[in-house]
Short mmCIF file of C-alpha atoms in Angstrom, two decimals:
data_model
loop_
_atom_site.label_atom_id
_atom_site.label_comp_id
_atom_site.label_asym_id
_atom_site.label_seq_id
_atom_site.Cartn_x
_atom_site.Cartn_y
_atom_site.Cartn_z
CA MET A 1 -40.70 16.46 -9.20
CA PHE A 2 -38.59 14.77 -6.76
CA ARG A 3 -38.89 15.27 -2.93
CA LYS A 4 -35.11 15.23 -2.63
CA VAL A 5 -32.23 14.43 -4.33
CA LEU A 6 -29.26 12.48 -3.10
CA ILE A 7 -25.84 13.17 -5.02
CA ALA A 8 -24.00 9.92 -5.30
CA ASN A 9 -20.26 11.92 -5.75
CA ARG A 10 -18.15 14.54 -4.72
CA GLY A 11 -16.14 17.63 -5.92
CA GLU A 12 -16.99 20.03 -8.59
CA ILE A 13 -19.78 17.66 -10.25
CA ALA A 14 -21.42 17.42 -6.93
CA VAL A 15 -21.29 21.15 -6.78
CA ARG A 16 -23.14 21.37 -9.83
CA ILE A 17 -25.74 18.99 -9.68
CA ILE A 18 -26.62 20.96 -6.02
CA ARG A 19 -26.85 24.00 -8.26
CA ALA A 20 -29.26 22.76 -10.37
CA CYS A 21 -31.34 21.30 -8.00
CA ARG A 22 -31.69 24.41 -5.80
CA GLU A 23 -32.95 26.29 -9.16
CA ILE A 24 -35.72 23.61 -9.61
CA GLY A 25 -36.58 23.82 -5.96
CA ILE A 26 -35.25 20.44 -4.68
CA PRO A 27 -33.91 19.75 -1.52
CA THR A 28 -30.43 17.97 -1.84
CA VAL A 29 -28.24 15.12 -0.07
CA ALA A 30 -24.37 15.04 -0.01
CA ILE A 31 -22.50 12.09 1.05
CA TYR A 32 -19.00 12.27 1.91
CA SER A 33 -15.99 10.22 3.13
CA GLN A 34 -14.28 11.09 5.99
CA ALA A 35 -11.39 12.88 3.97
CA ASP A 36 -14.02 15.19 2.24
CA ALA A 37 -15.85 16.43 5.36
CA ASN A 38 -14.79 19.98 4.55
CA SER A 39 -15.33 19.83 1.00
CA LEU A 40 -17.58 22.37 -0.61
CA HIS A 41 -20.41 20.18 -1.87
CA VAL A 42 -21.24 19.11 2.03
CA ARG A 43 -21.60 22.83 2.85
CA LEU A 44 -23.66 23.50 0.19
CA ALA A 45 -26.41 20.62 0.11
CA THR A 46 -29.49 20.92 2.50
CA GLU A 47 -27.91 17.84 4.31
CA ALA A 48 -25.29 15.64 4.39
CA TYR A 49 -24.01 12.22 5.54
CA CYS A 50 -20.74 10.53 6.43
CA ILE A 51 -20.99 7.23 4.61
CA GLY A 52 -17.38 5.67 5.43
CA PRO A 53 -13.50 6.38 5.41
CA ALA A 54 -11.40 7.80 2.51
CA SER A 55 -11.20 4.63 0.50
CA SER A 56 -13.59 4.95 -2.19
CA ALA A 57 -14.33 1.24 -2.05
CA LYS A 58 -15.58 1.79 1.78
CA SER A 59 -17.48 5.07 0.79
CA TYR A 60 -18.39 6.40 -2.71
CA LEU A 61 -18.36 2.99 -4.23
CA SER A 62 -20.25 1.40 -1.05
CA ILE A 63 -23.55 0.69 -2.45
CA PRO A 64 -25.00 -0.09 1.11
CA ALA A 65 -23.71 3.12 2.41
CA ILE A 66 -25.25 5.05 -0.33
CA ILE A 67 -28.78 3.60 -0.20
CA SER A 68 -28.70 3.66 3.36
CA ALA A 69 -28.14 7.59 3.16
CA ALA A 70 -30.47 7.81 0.66
CA ILE A 71 -33.25 6.01 2.89
CA VAL A 72 -32.32 7.62 5.92
CA SER A 73 -32.89 11.10 4.27
CA GLY A 74 -35.70 10.15 2.80
CA ALA A 75 -34.36 10.70 -0.90
CA ASP A 76 -36.37 9.27 -3.90
CA ALA A 77 -33.69 10.35 -6.48
CA ILE A 78 -30.11 9.82 -6.76
CA HIS A 79 -27.81 11.50 -9.00
CA PRO A 80 -24.39 9.95 -9.84
CA GLY A 81 -22.58 12.52 -11.73
CA TYR A 82 -19.71 11.12 -13.29
CA GLY A 83 -17.48 8.30 -12.55
CA PHE A 84 -17.84 6.43 -9.26
CA MET A 85 -21.86 4.83 -9.43
CA SER A 86 -22.63 6.78 -12.72
CA GLU A 87 -22.48 3.52 -14.95
CA ARG A 88 -23.33 0.79 -12.85
CA ALA A 89 -26.17 -0.91 -14.01
CA ASP A 90 -26.16 -3.11 -10.98
CA PHE A 91 -26.60 0.09 -8.88
CA ALA A 92 -29.60 1.60 -11.01
CA GLU A 93 -31.38 -2.01 -10.61
CA ILE A 94 -30.82 -1.82 -6.45
CA CYS A 95 -32.01 1.65 -6.73
CA ALA A 96 -35.28 0.73 -8.49
CA LYS A 97 -35.64 -2.04 -5.91
CA HIS A 98 -35.81 0.37 -3.01
CA GLY A 99 -38.16 2.89 -4.79
CA ILE A 100 -35.18 5.15 -5.42
CA LYS A 101 -35.10 6.84 -9.07
CA PHE A 102 -31.67 6.54 -10.65
CA ILE A 103 -31.17 9.88 -12.55
CA GLY A 104 -29.50 8.26 -15.80
CA PRO A 105 -30.30 5.62 -18.27
CA THR A 106 -31.84 2.16 -17.47
CA ALA A 107 -29.80 -0.58 -16.18
CA GLU A 108 -30.21 -2.62 -19.99
CA ALA A 109 -29.33 0.46 -21.74
CA MET A 110 -26.06 0.65 -19.40
CA ARG A 111 -25.05 -3.06 -19.83
CA LYS A 112 -25.69 -2.39 -23.65
CA MET A 113 -23.29 0.74 -24.01
CA GLY A 114 -21.32 -0.06 -21.15
CA ASP A 115 -19.56 -3.27 -22.72
CA LYS A 116 -17.45 -2.17 -25.26
CA ALA A 117 -17.74 -5.27 -27.46
CA THR A 118 -21.78 -5.16 -27.45
CA ALA A 119 -21.75 -1.53 -28.07
CA ARG A 120 -19.79 -2.03 -31.21
CA GLN A 121 -22.05 -4.72 -32.27
CA THR A 122 -25.10 -2.27 -31.86
CA MET A 123 -23.61 0.31 -34.16
CA ILE A 124 -22.62 -1.85 -36.89
CA ASP A 125 -26.33 -3.01 -36.60
CA ASN A 126 -27.45 0.61 -37.19
CA ASN A 127 -25.09 1.70 -39.58
CA VAL A 128 -23.05 3.45 -38.01
CA PRO A 129 -18.85 3.36 -39.04
CA VAL A 130 -16.96 1.43 -36.49
CA THR A 131 -12.89 0.62 -36.73
CA PRO A 132 -12.16 -2.86 -37.41
CA GLY A 133 -12.13 -4.81 -34.35
CA THR A 134 -13.24 -8.11 -32.33
CA GLY A 135 -15.51 -9.51 -29.60
CA ILE A 136 -14.11 -10.74 -26.55
CA LEU A 137 -10.30 -12.38 -26.53
CA LYS A 138 -9.31 -15.09 -24.64
CA THR A 139 -5.88 -15.71 -25.45
CA PRO A 140 -2.75 -14.06 -26.98
CA GLU A 141 -3.38 -16.09 -30.30
CA GLU A 142 -6.35 -14.71 -31.15
CA VAL A 143 -4.88 -11.26 -30.45
CA LYS A 144 -2.27 -12.12 -32.98
CA GLU A 145 -4.76 -13.57 -35.20
CA PHE A 146 -6.41 -10.30 -35.65
CA ALA A 147 -3.42 -8.53 -35.87
CA ASN A 148 -2.07 -10.17 -38.78
CA ARG A 149 -5.03 -9.83 -40.57
CA VAL A 150 -5.70 -6.14 -40.01
CA GLY A 151 -2.29 -5.10 -39.48
CA TYR A 152 -0.16 -3.48 -36.53
CA PRO A 153 -1.05 -1.21 -34.35
CA ILE A 154 -3.78 -2.42 -32.82
CA ILE A 155 -5.19 -1.67 -29.17
CA LEU A 156 -6.59 -3.87 -26.53
CA LYS A 157 -9.43 -2.47 -24.61
CA ALA A 158 -11.11 -3.26 -21.42
CA THR A 159 -14.92 -4.56 -22.28
CA ALA A 160 -16.16 -2.32 -19.10
CA GLY A 161 -13.20 0.26 -19.65
CA GLY A 162 -13.53 4.14 -19.55
CA GLY A 163 -11.26 7.11 -18.04
CA GLY A 164 -8.08 5.82 -20.21
CA LYS A 165 -7.78 2.64 -17.96
CA GLY A 166 -7.83 -1.00 -19.35
CA MET A 167 -5.88 0.31 -22.53
CA ARG A 168 -3.10 -1.26 -24.11
CA ILE A 169 -1.09 -0.56 -27.68
CA CYS A 170 0.50 -3.38 -29.51
CA ARG A 171 2.92 -2.63 -32.25
CA SER A 172 4.06 -6.52 -32.79
CA ASP A 173 3.37 -9.86 -32.03
CA ASP A 174 6.34 -9.27 -29.35
CA ASP A 175 4.10 -7.11 -27.40
CA VAL A 176 0.89 -9.18 -27.20
CA GLU A 177 1.20 -11.36 -24.69
CA THR A 178 2.47 -8.77 -22.20
CA ASN A 179 -0.03 -6.03 -22.57
CA MET A 180 -3.15 -8.56 -22.71
CA ASN A 181 -1.85 -9.54 -19.17
CA LEU A 182 -1.62 -6.06 -18.14
CA CYS A 183 -4.90 -5.06 -19.79
CA GLN A 184 -7.02 -7.91 -18.20
CA SER A 185 -5.46 -6.98 -14.87
CA GLU A 186 -6.30 -3.47 -14.81
CA ALA A 187 -9.79 -4.18 -16.25
CA GLN A 188 -10.12 -6.38 -13.23
CA ASN A 189 -8.82 -4.31 -10.78
CA PHE A 190 -10.78 -0.96 -12.14
CA PHE A 191 -13.70 -2.64 -13.25
CA GLY A 192 -14.42 -5.85 -11.66
CA ASN A 193 -14.34 -7.66 -15.18
CA PRO A 194 -11.09 -8.85 -17.19
CA ASP A 195 -12.47 -9.17 -20.58
CA VAL A 196 -10.64 -7.56 -23.38
CA TYR A 197 -11.21 -6.62 -27.05
CA ALA A 198 -9.06 -5.50 -29.96
CA GLU A 199 -9.47 -2.77 -32.40
CA LYS A 200 -7.15 -1.43 -35.25
CA TYR A 201 -5.50 1.50 -33.83
CA LEU A 202 -5.69 4.77 -35.47
CA GLU A 203 -2.61 6.83 -34.90
CA ASN A 204 -2.92 10.55 -33.52
CA PRO A 205 -6.72 10.74 -34.69
CA ARG A 206 -9.16 13.66 -33.46
CA HIS A 207 -11.32 12.68 -30.66
CA ILE A 208 -14.61 14.10 -31.45
CA GLU A 209 -17.59 13.31 -29.23
CA VAL A 210 -21.23 13.85 -29.71
CA GLN A 211 -23.67 15.12 -26.99
CA ILE A 212 -27.42 13.65 -26.76
CA LEU A 213 -30.46 14.22 -24.71
CA ALA A 214 -33.39 11.47 -24.90
CA ASP A 215 -36.48 11.64 -22.75
CA GLN A 216 -38.75 8.54 -21.79
CA TYR A 217 -41.14 8.82 -24.77
CA GLY A 218 -38.54 8.06 -27.71
CA ASN A 219 -37.24 11.79 -28.35
CA VAL A 220 -33.68 12.10 -28.83
CA VAL A 221 -31.46 15.15 -29.99
CA HIS A 222 -28.15 15.96 -30.20
CA LEU A 223 -26.36 19.27 -29.21
CA GLY A 224 -23.49 19.30 -31.74
CA GLU A 225 -19.80 17.82 -30.97
CA ARG A 226 -16.88 18.66 -28.72
CA ASP A 227 -13.28 18.15 -29.36
CA CYS A 228 -11.09 16.49 -27.05
CA SER A 229 -8.08 15.70 -28.76
CA ILE A 230 -5.84 17.29 -26.27
CA GLN A 231 -5.24 14.58 -23.83
CA ARG A 232 -2.29 12.56 -22.08
CA ARG A 233 -2.36 8.79 -21.36
CA HIS A 234 -5.90 8.90 -22.95
CA GLN A 235 -7.21 11.45 -20.29
CA LYS A 236 -8.42 14.54 -21.47
CA LEU A 237 -7.20 18.25 -20.34
CA LEU A 238 -8.63 20.62 -22.77
CA GLU A 239 -12.25 20.60 -24.83
CA GLU A 240 -14.00 22.62 -27.12
CA ALA A 241 -17.10 22.85 -28.94
CA PRO A 242 -17.72 22.95 -31.80
CA SER A 243 -14.99 21.24 -33.11
CA PRO A 244 -12.47 23.47 -35.53
CA ALA A 245 -11.79 19.97 -37.52
CA ILE A 246 -15.81 19.50 -38.28
CA ASP A 247 -18.08 20.81 -41.09
CA GLU A 248 -21.55 21.34 -41.14
CA ALA A 249 -22.18 17.97 -43.20
CA THR A 250 -20.10 15.72 -40.99
CA ARG A 251 -21.89 17.40 -38.10
CA LYS A 252 -25.10 16.39 -39.19
CA GLU A 253 -24.02 12.89 -40.15
CA MET A 254 -22.11 12.55 -36.65
CA GLY A 255 -25.28 13.81 -34.89
CA ALA A 256 -27.45 11.41 -36.77
CA ALA A 257 -25.77 8.50 -36.14
CA ALA A 258 -25.47 9.40 -32.39
CA VAL A 259 -28.98 9.77 -32.48
CA ARG A 260 -29.59 6.25 -34.19
CA ALA A 261 -27.27 4.43 -31.80
CA ALA A 262 -29.59 6.12 -28.50
CA LYS A 263 -33.21 5.29 -30.54
CA ALA A 264 -31.21 1.53 -30.99
CA ILE A 265 -31.19 1.10 -27.10
CA ASN A 266 -34.39 2.79 -25.81
CA TYR A 267 -32.03 5.52 -24.39
CA GLU A 268 -33.06 8.16 -21.86
CA SER A 269 -30.99 10.84 -19.78
CA ALA A 270 -27.90 12.93 -21.07
CA GLY A 271 -25.58 10.59 -22.96
CA THR A 272 -22.40 11.07 -25.40
CA CYS A 273 -21.34 9.02 -28.33
CA GLU A 274 -17.29 9.12 -28.86
CA PHE A 275 -15.92 8.87 -32.14
CA LEU A 276 -12.51 8.88 -33.64
CA LEU A 277 -11.50 11.12 -37.00
CA ASP A 278 -8.39 10.05 -38.90
CA HIS A 279 -6.13 11.89 -41.23
CA ASP A 280 -8.94 11.03 -44.23
CA GLY A 281 -11.73 12.75 -42.81
CA LYS A 282 -13.11 9.37 -41.96
CA TRP A 283 -14.86 8.68 -38.73
CA TYR A 284 -15.69 5.88 -36.79
CA PHE A 285 -17.93 5.23 -33.39
CA MET A 286 -15.63 4.49 -30.33
CA GLU A 287 -17.85 4.44 -27.30
CA MET A 288 -20.76 5.81 -25.48
CA ASN A 289 -20.56 7.25 -22.28
CA THR A 290 -23.90 6.64 -20.40
CA ARG A 291 -23.93 9.69 -18.07
CA ILE A 292 -22.91 13.11 -17.96
CA GLN A 293 -19.37 13.93 -19.03
CA VAL A 294 -16.83 16.40 -17.11
CA GLU A 295 -16.77 18.53 -20.38
CA HIS A 296 -20.72 19.08 -20.95
CA CYS A 297 -19.86 22.55 -19.80
CA VAL A 298 -18.78 23.64 -23.21
CA THR A 299 -22.00 22.47 -24.74
CA GLU A 300 -23.84 24.00 -22.46
CA MET A 301 -22.38 27.25 -23.51
CA ILE A 302 -22.82 27.12 -26.85
CA SER A 303 -26.44 25.61 -26.86
CA ASN A 304 -27.85 27.58 -23.78
CA ILE A 305 -29.21 24.21 -22.53
CA ASP A 306 -28.72 23.17 -18.87
CA LEU A 307 -27.89 19.15 -19.43
CA VAL A 308 -27.87 18.40 -15.82
CA ARG A 309 -31.29 20.18 -15.46
CA GLU A 310 -32.33 18.40 -18.40
CA GLN A 311 -31.25 15.19 -17.04
CA ILE A 312 -33.99 15.80 -13.54
CA MET A 313 -36.48 16.93 -15.48
CA ILE A 314 -36.06 13.71 -17.84
CA ALA A 315 -35.87 11.26 -14.75
CA SER A 316 -38.71 13.07 -13.07
CA GLY A 317 -40.71 11.95 -16.11
CA GLU A 318 -41.05 15.23 -18.15
CA LYS A 319 -41.01 15.27 -22.42
CA LEU A 320 -37.88 17.31 -23.92
CA ASP A 321 -39.39 20.90 -24.49
CA PHE A 322 -37.37 21.40 -27.45
CA THR A 323 -36.95 19.73 -30.71
CA GLN A 324 -33.69 19.27 -32.94
CA ASP A 325 -35.04 22.19 -35.35
CA GLU A 326 -35.16 24.38 -32.18
CA ILE A 327 -31.67 23.57 -31.02
CA MET A 328 -29.30 26.67 -31.80
CA LEU A 329 -25.78 26.55 -31.35
CA ARG A 330 -23.97 29.92 -31.09
CA GLY A 331 -20.34 30.71 -30.60
CA HIS A 332 -17.31 28.77 -29.59
CA ALA A 333 -16.53 27.43 -25.95
CA ILE A 334 -13.16 26.21 -24.59
CA GLU A 335 -12.87 24.27 -20.96
CA CYS A 336 -9.44 23.53 -19.48
CA ARG A 337 -9.41 21.20 -16.50
CA ILE A 338 -7.64 22.60 -13.82
CA ASN A 339 -5.80 19.68 -11.95
CA ALA A 340 -3.66 19.81 -8.91
CA GLU A 341 -0.85 18.14 -10.99
CA ASN A 342 2.78 18.80 -12.01
CA PRO A 343 2.91 18.86 -16.02
CA GLU A 344 6.80 19.39 -15.82
CA LYS A 345 7.03 15.85 -13.71
CA ASP A 346 4.71 14.21 -16.03
CA PHE A 347 1.35 14.96 -14.49
CA MET A 348 2.26 14.08 -11.15
CA PRO A 349 -0.44 14.69 -8.76
CA ASN A 350 -0.14 17.28 -6.10
CA PRO A 351 -2.21 17.14 -3.35
CA GLY A 352 -2.04 19.61 -0.32
CA THR A 353 -3.32 22.63 0.97
CA ILE A 354 -4.76 26.06 -1.11
CA THR A 355 -3.06 28.84 0.74
CA GLY A 356 -4.47 31.17 -2.31
CA TYR A 357 -7.51 31.04 -4.11
CA VAL A 358 -8.76 33.75 -6.52
CA THR A 359 -11.04 32.95 -9.64
CA PRO A 360 -11.40 34.67 -13.04
CA GLY A 361 -14.52 36.51 -13.97
CA GLY A 362 -16.25 38.54 -16.81
CA PHE A 363 -18.30 38.58 -19.74
CA GLY A 364 -18.50 34.77 -21.03
CA VAL A 365 -16.26 33.25 -18.15
CA ARG A 366 -17.37 30.25 -15.75
CA VAL A 367 -15.69 28.45 -13.21
CA ASP A 368 -16.69 24.98 -11.89
CA SER A 369 -14.98 24.06 -8.98
CA HIS A 370 -15.31 22.86 -5.56
CA ALA A 371 -11.73 24.56 -4.23
CA TYR A 372 -11.56 27.37 -1.92
CA GLN A 373 -8.81 29.03 0.15
CA ASP A 374 -7.40 27.03 2.82
CA TYR A 375 -9.25 23.93 1.15
CA ALA A 376 -7.02 20.97 1.73
CA ILE A 377 -7.23 18.54 -1.55
CA PRO A 378 -7.06 15.08 -0.35
CA PRO A 379 -4.64 12.47 -1.93
CA TYR A 380 -7.15 9.82 -2.38
CA TYR A 381 -9.16 10.81 -5.23
CA ASP A 382 -9.12 12.37 -9.10
CA SER A 383 -6.59 15.34 -8.96
CA MET A 384 -9.22 17.72 -10.84
CA ILE A 385 -9.92 20.83 -8.67
CA GLY A 386 -12.05 22.70 -11.08
CA LYS A 387 -12.76 23.52 -15.19
CA LEU A 388 -12.50 27.17 -16.19
CA ILE A 389 -14.68 27.82 -19.09
CA CYS A 390 -14.72 30.63 -21.53
CA TRP A 391 -17.01 31.64 -24.29
CA GLY A 392 -16.96 33.86 -27.49
CA ARG A 393 -18.51 34.70 -30.81
CA THR A 394 -15.92 32.96 -32.32
CA ARG A 395 -13.02 30.26 -31.32
CA ASN A 396 -10.47 33.14 -31.45
CA GLU A 397 -12.25 35.25 -29.14
CA ALA A 398 -12.78 32.11 -26.82
CA ARG A 399 -9.24 31.71 -26.99
CA ARG A 400 -8.23 35.25 -25.99
CA ARG A 401 -10.89 35.31 -23.25
CA MET A 402 -9.53 31.87 -22.01
CA TYR A 403 -5.66 33.28 -21.94
CA ARG A 404 -7.06 36.27 -20.09
CA ALA A 405 -8.91 34.45 -17.54
CA LEU A 406 -6.13 31.69 -17.00
CA LYS A 407 -3.79 34.93 -16.27
CA GLU A 408 -6.23 36.08 -13.60
CA TYR A 409 -6.85 32.55 -11.94
CA VAL A 410 -4.86 32.31 -8.84
CA ILE A 411 -4.32 29.03 -6.64
CA THR A 412 -1.05 28.87 -4.62
CA GLY A 413 0.21 26.22 -2.47
CA VAL A 414 -0.04 23.35 -4.79
CA GLU A 415 1.20 22.73 -8.35
CA THR A 416 -1.81 23.26 -10.84
CA THR A 417 -2.04 22.82 -14.69
CA ILE A 418 -3.06 26.41 -15.05
CA PRO A 419 0.55 27.55 -16.48
CA PHE A 420 0.50 24.81 -18.93
CA HIS A 421 -3.05 25.60 -20.09
CA GLN A 422 -1.52 29.29 -20.94
CA GLU A 423 1.35 27.74 -22.88
CA ILE A 424 -1.21 25.87 -24.72
CA ILE A 425 -3.67 28.20 -25.54
CA GLU A 426 -0.76 30.72 -27.06
CA ASP A 427 0.73 27.79 -28.72
CA PRO A 428 0.73 28.12 -32.76
CA VAL A 429 -0.44 24.73 -33.22
CA PHE A 430 -3.38 25.07 -31.10
CA MET A 431 -4.11 28.25 -32.57
CA SER A 432 -4.45 26.79 -35.87
CA GLY A 433 -6.72 24.36 -34.76
CA ASN A 434 -4.71 21.67 -36.84
CA PHE A 435 -3.94 19.22 -33.89
CA ASN A 436 -4.81 15.91 -32.94
CA THR A 437 -4.40 13.34 -29.97
CA GLY A 438 -0.67 13.52 -30.50
CA PHE A 439 -0.51 17.16 -29.37
CA ILE A 440 0.86 17.18 -26.12
CA GLU A 441 3.85 14.84 -27.24
CA ASP A 442 4.52 16.86 -30.01
CA PHE A 443 4.12 20.07 -28.06
CA TYR A 444 7.32 18.98 -25.64
CA LYS A 445 8.99 17.80 -28.84
CA ARG A 446 8.56 21.36 -30.52
CA THR A 447 9.20 23.41 -27.06
CA GLY A 448 11.97 21.59 -25.58
CA LYS A 449 10.11 21.06 -22.86
CA ASP A 450 11.22 18.13 -20.90
CA LYS A 451 8.95 15.70 -18.82
CA LYS A 452 11.00 14.65 -15.85
#
C-alpha cells in the first residue's frame, strides 16, 4: 500500500479522497493556493503545502509545483480527483518519471479516450453505437459538407473538451464560420488544443452514463447507469441512479458496451462512458471520462461500493474483489449539486462568506462538502460548494427524502441553488421521470420564471 497520497485538487473532492485514505490508513498531503489557505481539505489532511497564488494556472494546474510538493512530502502516489490534472496524460507520465503512482488510468488510455475523435473510432471498432460524426475538421467548408450530408442541427466539439466547454450548435450554414472560430478559440484557451470535430446533434436527448471499474489484470465491471439529463449549458445540476428511462435490457446492453470500451483500451481505475438516449429509445456513445466524476456518489449509494477506495486499491495493485454477478444495485439515489449561484440571474456565481451553515441528516442522507460557517468562498474556482445525496427504496421515496433534506439545508450569506432544487424536486415533470436535457428551459417556460 502507498506510504502517503497527495491530493492534487481542492474542495469537496479533496475532502472525499482524504476521508477514503484515512479509512484505509494512508497519510495524506493537501496542496492549496493562497486563496484556499482556510479550506477544509487543508485542515483535514495529515500535512499541507501552499503551491502558489489564487490563479489555477499558477497553483492547481502547475505541474512543477505539484510534483515538488509530492517530493518534499515523500508522497508516493497522487490522486487527481476530477477537473484540473485528472485527465492530463502528460501529468500521469511525469508522475511516473518521478516514481510517483498516478491514481487513475494510464497515459495511453487517457489519450485514447481524451481525444474525442479517437474515442469515437475506438467505439466504432468495438461495435458501440455512435452518432454520425467526423474526424478533426480544419475548415468551415468541411463542416458544411458534413452538415449538408447528415442534416442540421450539428454540434461542434473540442476533441480535448469536457465540462460543457468547447461546444457550439450549428443550425444552418450561416452559423458555421462564427461557431467554428469560437469553438476553436475556447478549445485552445481551456484545453491547449484547438482541434474540433462535428457530430449530428440530437435535440434534447436523455444524458445517460455508465460507471465502470477496471483493475490492472483485465477485470472490468459496470455498476449500472446514472441519469444526468437535468443540466444547464451542458453542466449537470441533478443526477440520479438508476435512470427512470432505462429498462433492464437496455441497462445490460449499455453496461456491456461500457465494459467492451474499457477492455479495448486496457483501461484501469474508475471511469464513465457517457451515452445519449434519443426519443425513440436508441442510444449512442458520446464520450468517456477517464476519472472519478462529481456524481459518483449516487452510484455508491445504490451499489454500496466506495469508488474512491476502489481507485486507490486498484492503483496499489489489488484485484477487484467482486465480479459482475456479485454487484447488487438496490434502491434509488438522487444528487443535487449545491452551487453558490443565483438561478434567477442565469446561474450567476455568487462567491462570498457563508454566515450560517446547517446540514441535513437522517437515514439515507449524505452531504459531501468543504463548506462550513464563516468559510469564504473564493471567486476563482468552480461555484460548487457541496452535494446533497439521498437514497430511498424507490425513486419517489428518494425524491421525498431529498425534498425534506433540502428544506433542512441552511446556507446564509450567499445565494445558492438550494431553493431551485426544491422546486425541481416537486415539479410534476421531474416527478413523472419523463424529461430530457431540455428540462431547465422547459421548466422556466412552464413556470413563468424569467432568467434575468
